[in-house]
Short mmCIF file of C-alpha atoms in Angstrom, two decimals:
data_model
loop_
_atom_site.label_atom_id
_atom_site.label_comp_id
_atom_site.label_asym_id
_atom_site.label_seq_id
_atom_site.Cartn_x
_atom_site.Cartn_y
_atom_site.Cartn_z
CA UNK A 1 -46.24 -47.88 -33.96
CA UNK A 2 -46.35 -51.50 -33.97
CA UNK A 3 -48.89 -53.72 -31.49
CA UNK A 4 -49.05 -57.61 -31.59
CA UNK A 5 -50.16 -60.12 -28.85
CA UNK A 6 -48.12 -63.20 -29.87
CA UNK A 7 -49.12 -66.94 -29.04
CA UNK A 8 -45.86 -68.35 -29.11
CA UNK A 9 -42.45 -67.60 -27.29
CA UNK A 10 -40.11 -64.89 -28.92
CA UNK A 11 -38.07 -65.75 -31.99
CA UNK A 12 -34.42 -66.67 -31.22
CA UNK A 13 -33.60 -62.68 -32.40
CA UNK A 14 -35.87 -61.48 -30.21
CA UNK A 15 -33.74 -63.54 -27.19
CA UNK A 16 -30.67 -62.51 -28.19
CA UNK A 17 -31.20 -58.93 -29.09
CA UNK A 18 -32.75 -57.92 -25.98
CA UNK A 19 -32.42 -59.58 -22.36
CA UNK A 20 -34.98 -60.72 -20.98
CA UNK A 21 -35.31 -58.66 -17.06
CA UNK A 22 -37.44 -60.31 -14.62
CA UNK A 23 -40.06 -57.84 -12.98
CA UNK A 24 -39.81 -58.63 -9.88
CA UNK A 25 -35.75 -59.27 -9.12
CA UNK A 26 -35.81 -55.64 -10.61
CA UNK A 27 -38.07 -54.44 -7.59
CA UNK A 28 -36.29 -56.53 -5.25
CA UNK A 29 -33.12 -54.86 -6.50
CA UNK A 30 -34.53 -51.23 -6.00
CA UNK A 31 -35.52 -51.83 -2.18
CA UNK A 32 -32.41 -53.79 -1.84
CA UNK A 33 -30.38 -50.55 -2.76
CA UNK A 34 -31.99 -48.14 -1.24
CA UNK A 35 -30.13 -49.69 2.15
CA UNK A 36 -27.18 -51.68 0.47
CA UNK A 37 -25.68 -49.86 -2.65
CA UNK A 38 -25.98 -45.98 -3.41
CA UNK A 39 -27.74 -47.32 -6.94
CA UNK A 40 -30.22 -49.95 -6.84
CA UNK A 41 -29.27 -51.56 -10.01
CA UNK A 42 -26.83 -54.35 -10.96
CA UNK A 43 -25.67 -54.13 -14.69
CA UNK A 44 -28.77 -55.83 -16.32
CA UNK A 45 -30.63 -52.26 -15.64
CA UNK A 46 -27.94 -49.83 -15.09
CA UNK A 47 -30.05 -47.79 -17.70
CA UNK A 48 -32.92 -47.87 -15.51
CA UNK A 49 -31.39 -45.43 -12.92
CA UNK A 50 -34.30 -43.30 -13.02
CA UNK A 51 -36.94 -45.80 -12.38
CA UNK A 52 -39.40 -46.02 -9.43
CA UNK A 53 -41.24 -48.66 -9.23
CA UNK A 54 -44.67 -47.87 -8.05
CA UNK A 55 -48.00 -49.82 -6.28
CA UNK A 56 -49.66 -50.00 -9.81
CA UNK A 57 -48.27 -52.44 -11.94
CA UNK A 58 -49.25 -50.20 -15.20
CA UNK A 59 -47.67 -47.23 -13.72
CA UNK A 60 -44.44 -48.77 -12.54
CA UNK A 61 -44.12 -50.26 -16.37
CA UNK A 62 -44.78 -46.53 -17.53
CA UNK A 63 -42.17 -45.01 -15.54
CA UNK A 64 -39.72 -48.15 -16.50
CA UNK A 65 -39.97 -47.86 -20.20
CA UNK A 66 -39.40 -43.85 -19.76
CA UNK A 67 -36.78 -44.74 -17.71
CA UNK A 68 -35.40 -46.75 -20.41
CA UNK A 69 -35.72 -44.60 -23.05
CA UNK A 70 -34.49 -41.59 -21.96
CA UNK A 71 -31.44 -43.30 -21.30
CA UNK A 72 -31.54 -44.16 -24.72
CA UNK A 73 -32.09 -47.73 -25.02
CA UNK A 74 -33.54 -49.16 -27.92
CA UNK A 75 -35.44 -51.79 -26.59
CA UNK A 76 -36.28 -53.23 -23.45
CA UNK A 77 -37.76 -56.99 -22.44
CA UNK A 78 -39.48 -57.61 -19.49
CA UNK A 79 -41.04 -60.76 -17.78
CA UNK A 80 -43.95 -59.90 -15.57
CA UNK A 81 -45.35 -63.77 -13.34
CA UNK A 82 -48.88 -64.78 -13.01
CA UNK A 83 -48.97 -63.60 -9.29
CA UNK A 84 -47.99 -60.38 -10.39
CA UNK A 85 -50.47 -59.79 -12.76
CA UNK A 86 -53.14 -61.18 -11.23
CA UNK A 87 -56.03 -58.75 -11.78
CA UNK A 88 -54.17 -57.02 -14.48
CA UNK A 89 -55.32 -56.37 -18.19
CA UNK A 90 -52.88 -57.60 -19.94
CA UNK A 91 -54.14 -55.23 -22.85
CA UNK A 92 -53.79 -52.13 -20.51
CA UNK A 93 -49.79 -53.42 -20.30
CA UNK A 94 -49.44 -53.77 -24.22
CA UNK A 95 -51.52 -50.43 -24.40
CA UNK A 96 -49.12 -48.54 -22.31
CA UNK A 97 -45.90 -50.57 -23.63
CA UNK A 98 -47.07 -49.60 -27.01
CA UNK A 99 -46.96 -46.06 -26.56
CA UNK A 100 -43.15 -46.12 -26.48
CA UNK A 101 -42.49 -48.17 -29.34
CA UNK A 102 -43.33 -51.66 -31.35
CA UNK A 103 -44.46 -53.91 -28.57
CA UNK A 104 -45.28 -57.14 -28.10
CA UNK A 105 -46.95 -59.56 -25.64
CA UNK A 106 -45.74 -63.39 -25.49
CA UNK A 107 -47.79 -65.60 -23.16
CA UNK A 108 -45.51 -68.57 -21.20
CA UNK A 109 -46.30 -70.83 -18.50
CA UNK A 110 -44.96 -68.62 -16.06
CA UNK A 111 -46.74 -65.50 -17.13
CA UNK A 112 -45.81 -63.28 -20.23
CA UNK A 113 -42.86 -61.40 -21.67
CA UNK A 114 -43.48 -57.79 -22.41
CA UNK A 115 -40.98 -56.60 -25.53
CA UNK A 116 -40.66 -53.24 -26.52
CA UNK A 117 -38.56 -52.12 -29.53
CA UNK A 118 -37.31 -48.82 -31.28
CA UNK A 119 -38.13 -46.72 -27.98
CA UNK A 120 -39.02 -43.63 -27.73
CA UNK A 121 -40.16 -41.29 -24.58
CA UNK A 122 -43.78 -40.93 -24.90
CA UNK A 123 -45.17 -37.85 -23.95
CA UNK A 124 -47.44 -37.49 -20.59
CA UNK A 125 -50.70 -36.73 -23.18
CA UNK A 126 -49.62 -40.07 -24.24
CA UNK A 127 -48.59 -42.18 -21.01
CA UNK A 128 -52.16 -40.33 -18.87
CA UNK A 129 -49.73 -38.93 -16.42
CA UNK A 130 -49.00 -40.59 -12.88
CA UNK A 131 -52.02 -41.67 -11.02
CA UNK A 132 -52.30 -40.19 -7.44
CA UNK A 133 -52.47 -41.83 -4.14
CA UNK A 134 -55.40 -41.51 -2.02
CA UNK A 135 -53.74 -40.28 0.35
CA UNK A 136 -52.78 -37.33 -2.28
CA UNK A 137 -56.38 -36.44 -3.16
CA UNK A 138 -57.68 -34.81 -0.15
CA UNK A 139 -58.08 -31.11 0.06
CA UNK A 140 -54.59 -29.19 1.00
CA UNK A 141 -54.55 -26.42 3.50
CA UNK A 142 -53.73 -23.08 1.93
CA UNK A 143 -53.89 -24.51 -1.71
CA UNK A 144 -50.54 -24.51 -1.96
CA UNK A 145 -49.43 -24.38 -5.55
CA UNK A 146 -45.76 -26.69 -5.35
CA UNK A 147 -44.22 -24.21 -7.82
CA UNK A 148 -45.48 -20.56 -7.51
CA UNK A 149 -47.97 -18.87 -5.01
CA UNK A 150 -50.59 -17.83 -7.46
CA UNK A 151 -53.38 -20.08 -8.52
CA UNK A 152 -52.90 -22.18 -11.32
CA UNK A 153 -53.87 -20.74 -14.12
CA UNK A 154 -55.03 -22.16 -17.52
CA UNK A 155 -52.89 -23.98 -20.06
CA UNK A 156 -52.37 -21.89 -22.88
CA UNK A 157 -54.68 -22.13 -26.00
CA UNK A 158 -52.60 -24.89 -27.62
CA UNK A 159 -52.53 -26.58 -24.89
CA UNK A 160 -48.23 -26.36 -23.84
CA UNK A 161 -46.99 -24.92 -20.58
CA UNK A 162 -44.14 -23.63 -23.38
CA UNK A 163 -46.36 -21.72 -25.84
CA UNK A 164 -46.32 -17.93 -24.43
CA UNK A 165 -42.94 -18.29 -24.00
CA UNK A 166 -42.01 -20.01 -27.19
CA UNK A 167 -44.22 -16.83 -28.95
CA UNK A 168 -42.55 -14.07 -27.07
CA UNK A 169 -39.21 -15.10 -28.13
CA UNK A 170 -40.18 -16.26 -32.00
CA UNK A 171 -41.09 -12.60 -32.00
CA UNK A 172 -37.78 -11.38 -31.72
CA UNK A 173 -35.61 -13.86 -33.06
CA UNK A 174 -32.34 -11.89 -32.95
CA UNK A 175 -30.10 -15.16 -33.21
CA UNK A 176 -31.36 -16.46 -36.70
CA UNK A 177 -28.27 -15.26 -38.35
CA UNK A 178 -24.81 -16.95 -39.12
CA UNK A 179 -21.75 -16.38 -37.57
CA UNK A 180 -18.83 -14.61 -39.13
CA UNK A 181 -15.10 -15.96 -38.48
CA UNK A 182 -12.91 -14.39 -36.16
CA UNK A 183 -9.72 -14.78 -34.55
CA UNK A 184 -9.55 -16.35 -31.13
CA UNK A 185 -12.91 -18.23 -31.28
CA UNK A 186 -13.49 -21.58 -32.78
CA UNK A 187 -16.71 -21.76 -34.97
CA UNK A 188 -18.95 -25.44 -34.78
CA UNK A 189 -22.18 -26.31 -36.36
CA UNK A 190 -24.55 -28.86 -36.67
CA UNK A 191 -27.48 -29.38 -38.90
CA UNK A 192 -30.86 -31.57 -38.48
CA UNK A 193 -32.70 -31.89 -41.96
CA UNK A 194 -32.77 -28.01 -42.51
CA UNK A 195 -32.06 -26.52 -39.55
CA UNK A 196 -28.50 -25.02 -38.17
CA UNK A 197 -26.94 -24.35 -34.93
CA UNK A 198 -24.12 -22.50 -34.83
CA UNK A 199 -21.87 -21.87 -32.01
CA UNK A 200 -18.59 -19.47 -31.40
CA UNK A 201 -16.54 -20.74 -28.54
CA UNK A 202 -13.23 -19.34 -27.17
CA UNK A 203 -10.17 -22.54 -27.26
CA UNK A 204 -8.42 -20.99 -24.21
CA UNK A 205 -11.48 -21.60 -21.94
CA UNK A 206 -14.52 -23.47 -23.86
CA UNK A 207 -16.73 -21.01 -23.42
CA UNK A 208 -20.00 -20.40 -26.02
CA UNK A 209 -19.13 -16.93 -26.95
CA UNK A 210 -22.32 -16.50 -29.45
CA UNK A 211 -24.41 -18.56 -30.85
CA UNK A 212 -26.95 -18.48 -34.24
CA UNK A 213 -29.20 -19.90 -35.93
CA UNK A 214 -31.06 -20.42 -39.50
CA UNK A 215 -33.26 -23.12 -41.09
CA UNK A 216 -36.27 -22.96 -38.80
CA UNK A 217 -39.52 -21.62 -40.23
CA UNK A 218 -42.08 -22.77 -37.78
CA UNK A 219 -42.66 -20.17 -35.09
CA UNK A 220 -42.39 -22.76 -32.18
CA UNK A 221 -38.93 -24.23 -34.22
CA UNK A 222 -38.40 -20.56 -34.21
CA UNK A 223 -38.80 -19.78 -30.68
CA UNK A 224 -36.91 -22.63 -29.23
CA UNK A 225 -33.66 -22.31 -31.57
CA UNK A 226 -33.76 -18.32 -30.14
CA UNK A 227 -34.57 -19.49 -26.23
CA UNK A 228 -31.97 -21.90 -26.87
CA UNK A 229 -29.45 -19.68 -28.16
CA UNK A 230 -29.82 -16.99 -25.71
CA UNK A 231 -29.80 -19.26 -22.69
CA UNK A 232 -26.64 -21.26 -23.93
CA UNK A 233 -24.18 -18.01 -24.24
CA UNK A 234 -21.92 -17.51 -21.98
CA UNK A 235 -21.89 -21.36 -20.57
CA UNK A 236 -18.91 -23.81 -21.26
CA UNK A 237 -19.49 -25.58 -24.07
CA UNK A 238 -19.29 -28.81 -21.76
CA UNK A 239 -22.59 -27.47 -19.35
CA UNK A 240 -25.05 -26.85 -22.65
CA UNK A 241 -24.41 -29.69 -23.46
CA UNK A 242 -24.90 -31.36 -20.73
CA UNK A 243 -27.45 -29.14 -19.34
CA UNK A 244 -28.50 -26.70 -22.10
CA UNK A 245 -32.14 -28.72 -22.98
CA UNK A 246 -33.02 -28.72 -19.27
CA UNK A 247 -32.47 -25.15 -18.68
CA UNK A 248 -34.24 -24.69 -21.84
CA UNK A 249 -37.32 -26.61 -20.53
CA UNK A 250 -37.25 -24.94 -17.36
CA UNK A 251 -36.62 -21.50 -18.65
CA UNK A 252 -39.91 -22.19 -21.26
CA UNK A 253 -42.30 -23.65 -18.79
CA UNK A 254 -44.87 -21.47 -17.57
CA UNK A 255 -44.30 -20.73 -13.85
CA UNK A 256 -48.25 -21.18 -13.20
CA UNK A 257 -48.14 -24.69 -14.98
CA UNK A 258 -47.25 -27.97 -13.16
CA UNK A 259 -44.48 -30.27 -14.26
CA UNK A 260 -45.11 -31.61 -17.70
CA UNK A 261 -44.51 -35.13 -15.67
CA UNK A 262 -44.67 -36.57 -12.49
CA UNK A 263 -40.72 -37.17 -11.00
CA UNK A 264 -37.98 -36.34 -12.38
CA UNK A 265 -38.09 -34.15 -14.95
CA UNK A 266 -36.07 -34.54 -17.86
CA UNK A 267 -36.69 -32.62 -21.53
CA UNK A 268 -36.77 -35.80 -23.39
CA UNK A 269 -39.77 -36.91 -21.45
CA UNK A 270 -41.75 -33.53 -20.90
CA UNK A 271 -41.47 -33.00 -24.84
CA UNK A 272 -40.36 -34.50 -28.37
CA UNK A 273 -39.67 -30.77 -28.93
CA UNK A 274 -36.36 -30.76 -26.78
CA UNK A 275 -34.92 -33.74 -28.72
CA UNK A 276 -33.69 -31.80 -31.41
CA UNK A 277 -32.26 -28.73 -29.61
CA UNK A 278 -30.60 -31.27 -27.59
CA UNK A 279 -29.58 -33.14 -30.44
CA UNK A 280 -27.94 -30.11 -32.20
CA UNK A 281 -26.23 -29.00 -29.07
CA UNK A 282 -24.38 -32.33 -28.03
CA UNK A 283 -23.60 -32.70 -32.13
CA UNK A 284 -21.39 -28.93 -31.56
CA UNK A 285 -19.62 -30.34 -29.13
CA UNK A 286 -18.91 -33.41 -30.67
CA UNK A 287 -17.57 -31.63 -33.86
CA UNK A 288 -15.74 -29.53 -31.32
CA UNK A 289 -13.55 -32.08 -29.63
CA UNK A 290 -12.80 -33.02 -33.00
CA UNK A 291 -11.47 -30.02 -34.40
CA UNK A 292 -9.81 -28.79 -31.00
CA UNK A 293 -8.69 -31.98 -29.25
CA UNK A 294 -11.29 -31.33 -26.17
CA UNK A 295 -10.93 -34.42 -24.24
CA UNK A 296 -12.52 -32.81 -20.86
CA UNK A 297 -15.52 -35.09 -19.66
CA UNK A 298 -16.20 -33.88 -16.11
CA UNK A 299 -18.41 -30.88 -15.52
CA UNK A 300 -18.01 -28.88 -12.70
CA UNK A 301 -19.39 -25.84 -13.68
CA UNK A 302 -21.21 -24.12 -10.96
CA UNK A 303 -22.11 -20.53 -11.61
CA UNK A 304 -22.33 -19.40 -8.08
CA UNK A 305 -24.20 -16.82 -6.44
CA UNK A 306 -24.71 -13.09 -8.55
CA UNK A 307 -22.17 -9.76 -7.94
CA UNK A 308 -25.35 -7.90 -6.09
CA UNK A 309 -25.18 -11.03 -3.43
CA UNK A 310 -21.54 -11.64 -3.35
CA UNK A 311 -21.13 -7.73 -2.54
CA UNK A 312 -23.53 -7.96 0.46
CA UNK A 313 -22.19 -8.09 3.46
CA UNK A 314 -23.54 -10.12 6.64
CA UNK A 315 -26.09 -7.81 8.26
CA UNK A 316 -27.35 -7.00 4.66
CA UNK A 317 -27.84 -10.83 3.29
CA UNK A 318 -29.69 -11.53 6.24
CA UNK A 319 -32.04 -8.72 6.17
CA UNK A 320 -33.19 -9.14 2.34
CA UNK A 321 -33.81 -12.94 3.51
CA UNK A 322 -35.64 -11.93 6.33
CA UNK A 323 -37.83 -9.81 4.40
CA UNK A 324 -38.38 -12.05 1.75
CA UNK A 325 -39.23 -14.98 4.56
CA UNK A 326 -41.68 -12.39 6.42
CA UNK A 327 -43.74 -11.36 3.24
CA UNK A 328 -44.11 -15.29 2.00
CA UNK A 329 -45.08 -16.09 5.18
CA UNK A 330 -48.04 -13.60 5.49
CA UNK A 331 -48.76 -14.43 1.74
CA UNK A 332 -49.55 -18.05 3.11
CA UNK A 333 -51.66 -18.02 6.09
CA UNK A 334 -49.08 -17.50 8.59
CA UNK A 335 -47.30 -14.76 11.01
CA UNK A 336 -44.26 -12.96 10.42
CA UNK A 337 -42.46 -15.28 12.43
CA UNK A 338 -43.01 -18.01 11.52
CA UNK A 339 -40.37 -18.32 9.09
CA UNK A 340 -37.29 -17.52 10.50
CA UNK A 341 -33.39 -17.55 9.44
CA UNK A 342 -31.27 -19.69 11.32
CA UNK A 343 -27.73 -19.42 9.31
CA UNK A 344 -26.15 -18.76 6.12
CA UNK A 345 -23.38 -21.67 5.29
CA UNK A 346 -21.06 -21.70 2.24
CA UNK A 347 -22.31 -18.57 1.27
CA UNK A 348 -25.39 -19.60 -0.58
CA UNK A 349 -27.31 -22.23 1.82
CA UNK A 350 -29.95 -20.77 4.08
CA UNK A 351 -30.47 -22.69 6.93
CA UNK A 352 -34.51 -22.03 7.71
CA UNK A 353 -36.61 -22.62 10.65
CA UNK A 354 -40.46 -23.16 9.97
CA UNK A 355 -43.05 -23.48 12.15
CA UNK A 356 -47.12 -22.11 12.92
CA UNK A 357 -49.07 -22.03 10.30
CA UNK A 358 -45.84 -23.28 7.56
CA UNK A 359 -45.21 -26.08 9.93
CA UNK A 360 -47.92 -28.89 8.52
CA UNK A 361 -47.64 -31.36 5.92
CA UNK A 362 -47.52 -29.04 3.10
CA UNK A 363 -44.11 -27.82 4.06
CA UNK A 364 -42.32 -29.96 1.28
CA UNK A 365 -44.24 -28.20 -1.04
CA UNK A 366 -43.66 -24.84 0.23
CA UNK A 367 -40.57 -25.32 0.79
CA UNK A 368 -40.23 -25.44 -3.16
CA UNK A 369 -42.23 -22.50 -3.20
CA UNK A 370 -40.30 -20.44 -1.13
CA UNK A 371 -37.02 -21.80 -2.65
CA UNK A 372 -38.36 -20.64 -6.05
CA UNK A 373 -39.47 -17.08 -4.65
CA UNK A 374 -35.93 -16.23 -3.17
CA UNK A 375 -34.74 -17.13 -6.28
CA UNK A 376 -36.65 -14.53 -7.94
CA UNK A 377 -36.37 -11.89 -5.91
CA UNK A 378 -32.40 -12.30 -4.65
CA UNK A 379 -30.21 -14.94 -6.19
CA UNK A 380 -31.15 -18.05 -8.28
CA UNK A 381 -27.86 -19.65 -6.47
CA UNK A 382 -29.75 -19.87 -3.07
CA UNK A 383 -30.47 -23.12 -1.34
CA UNK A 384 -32.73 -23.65 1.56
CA UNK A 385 -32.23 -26.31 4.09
CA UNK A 386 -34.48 -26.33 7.46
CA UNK A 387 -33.03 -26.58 10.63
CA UNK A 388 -32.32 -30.15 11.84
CA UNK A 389 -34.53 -31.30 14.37
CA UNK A 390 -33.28 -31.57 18.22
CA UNK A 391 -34.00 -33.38 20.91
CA UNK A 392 -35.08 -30.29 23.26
CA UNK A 393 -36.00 -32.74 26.43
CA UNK A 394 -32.40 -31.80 28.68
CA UNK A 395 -32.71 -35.00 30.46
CA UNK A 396 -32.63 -37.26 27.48
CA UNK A 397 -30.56 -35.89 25.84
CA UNK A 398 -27.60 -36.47 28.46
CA UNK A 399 -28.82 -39.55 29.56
CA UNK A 400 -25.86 -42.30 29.56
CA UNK A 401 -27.14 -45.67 27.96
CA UNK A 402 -24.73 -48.38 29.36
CA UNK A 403 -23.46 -50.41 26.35
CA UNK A 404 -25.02 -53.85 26.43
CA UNK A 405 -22.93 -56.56 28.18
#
């Protein structure tokens, strides 16, 4: 890793390799699309589609450069004015651009150019993690944990929301083995340094039939080749790739442990350790196309709801909801009622009413909460939308306004 603080301007490769994006047009751009354009991006930053810019200037660089390199862009220029970094270290910037890749600083009259080169996603150990609002720091009624009920307990001994899991399955690795041929599936591999995926997929509908591997030799490379293996049969070839590493991640993570970081979270940035699964993965399907002239881009895969839900009839769905709803409410402080089913729409979206106790400004989170506990006890297909908010004053509500002359 590679830090300099340049006096003079960039060399004429530097210009020419990497555009120079202005700071600010790119934040003007964001709030501009959140009304305008269903992206807030023109071209310059189309890679940038994950970015939010944020109140601190450090942070909103930090979740830029991620931005930037999980889309896979190599390096990334950026011109940040005097008025905008008034107040700023400029050695907190190059600290932070540093950490995902060779970076450099280059004072101008104008302000400075920030350039950062052979990027990488940088870890949230790395990057410090988001830093909260103060808003965000006060004391939360019920202590509502945004992804499970139960306190949150502590990290593993190593430190990873991943490592019990990553143990538990390096203990029975039952898909370290290689393939053997057969008719009417189409075998693929792929190979980083010394270790091997291999995957058996059925032509007719592109389906991962089985999968193996061998190479690994590291219980954690162990682990994750098995939890990768075992979550990726049975999908079209098309979803693990597309999807495989962030099932993975969220298959691995500890349901006690928070997000590995703040927003969006893909496996690239919550660990280094997903880039090679993902890697291997995306290089099958690849070799696939080749060798069976797959041309299909578009996924539409959607596995839909399990046969124990699709059997149920009416009266039946709605009393394992309303069971489900009645016990998480008590579990948080509330009365049975006060989580209530409203409808069930396209056969898999619960239309919830909350109110009471649930009804305060922690409902976001536990609505998550709840979301994730119906998934665990009924169907992981389930989606929860609350009931849209009426107008219950009569009179308003068929009130005439004249149209304006």
């Amino acid at each position: 890793m590679t830090v300099s603080l340049q006096p003079s301007a960039p060399s004429a490769d530097e210009t020419t390799t990497s555009e120079v994006l202005d700071y600010l047009a790119l934040v003007e751009d964001y709030r501009v699309g959140l009304v305008d354009r269903l992206r807030g991006f023109g071209p310059a930053a189309a890679e940038l589609a994950l970015w939010v810019p944020d109140d601190d200037l450090v942070t909103s660089l930090r979740n830029l450069w991620d931005a930037a390199a999980c889309a896979g862009r190599e390096q990334l220029a950026i011109h940040l004015d005097d008025a905008t970094l008034r107040g700023i270290d400029r050695g907190a910037v190059l600290d932070m651009a540093a950490r995902f890749g060779a970076a450099s600083l280059v004072e101008d009259d104008r302000g400075c150019t920030v350039l950062v080169r052979s990027m990488h996603a940088a870890a949230l150990a790395e990057t410090g993690g988001a830093r909260s609002l103060p808003s965000s720091r006060s004391p939360r009624r019920g202590n509502v944990d945004p992804h499970g009920p139960a306190p949150v307990a502590a990290p593993p001994s190593n430190g990873s929301p991943y490592a019990d899991a990553l143990a538990s399955a390096a203990a029975d690795p039952w898909h370290a083995r290689q393939l053997a041929t057969r008719s009417g599936r189409r075998l693929v591999a792929a190979a980083d340094d010394a270790m091997m995926l291999t995957l058996a997929v059925d032509p007719d509908s592109h389906v991962v039939d089985e999968a193996g591997f061998f190479g690994a030799s590291a219980p954690e490379d162990v682990g994750m080749m098995e939890s990768l293996c075992r979550i990726i049969e049975g999908l079209p070839l098309l979803e693990a790739a597309d999807h495989g590493a962030i099932r993975l991640e969220h298959q691995l993570r500890a349901r006690d442990s928070a997000p590995p970081v703040p927003g969006i979270v893909t496996p690239r940035a919550a660990s280094e350790a997903f880039v090679r699964p993902t890697k291997l993965v995306r290089a099958c399907l690849s070799r696939y196309r080749e060798l069976n002239d797959y041309r299909e881009r578009t996924n539409e895969f959607d596995e839909g709801p399990r046969e124990t839900w699709s059997a149920m009839g009416a009266a039946a769905r709605r009393q394992a909801v309303e069971e489900v709803l009645e016990d998480f409410a008590l579990a948080h402080g509330g009365e049975a009622g006060d989580a209530s089913l409203v409808s069930i729409e396209f056969d898999v979206r619960l239309v919830l009413r909350l109110c009471g106790e649930l009804d305060g400004p922690d409902k976001p989170a536990l609505c998550m909460v709840l979301e994730r506990t119906l998934h665990e006890r009924i169907d992981p297909r389930l989606e929860i939308y609350l009931e849209e908010v009426r107008d219950r004053n009569k009179l308003r509500r068929l009130a005439v306004v004249a149209p304006n002359p």
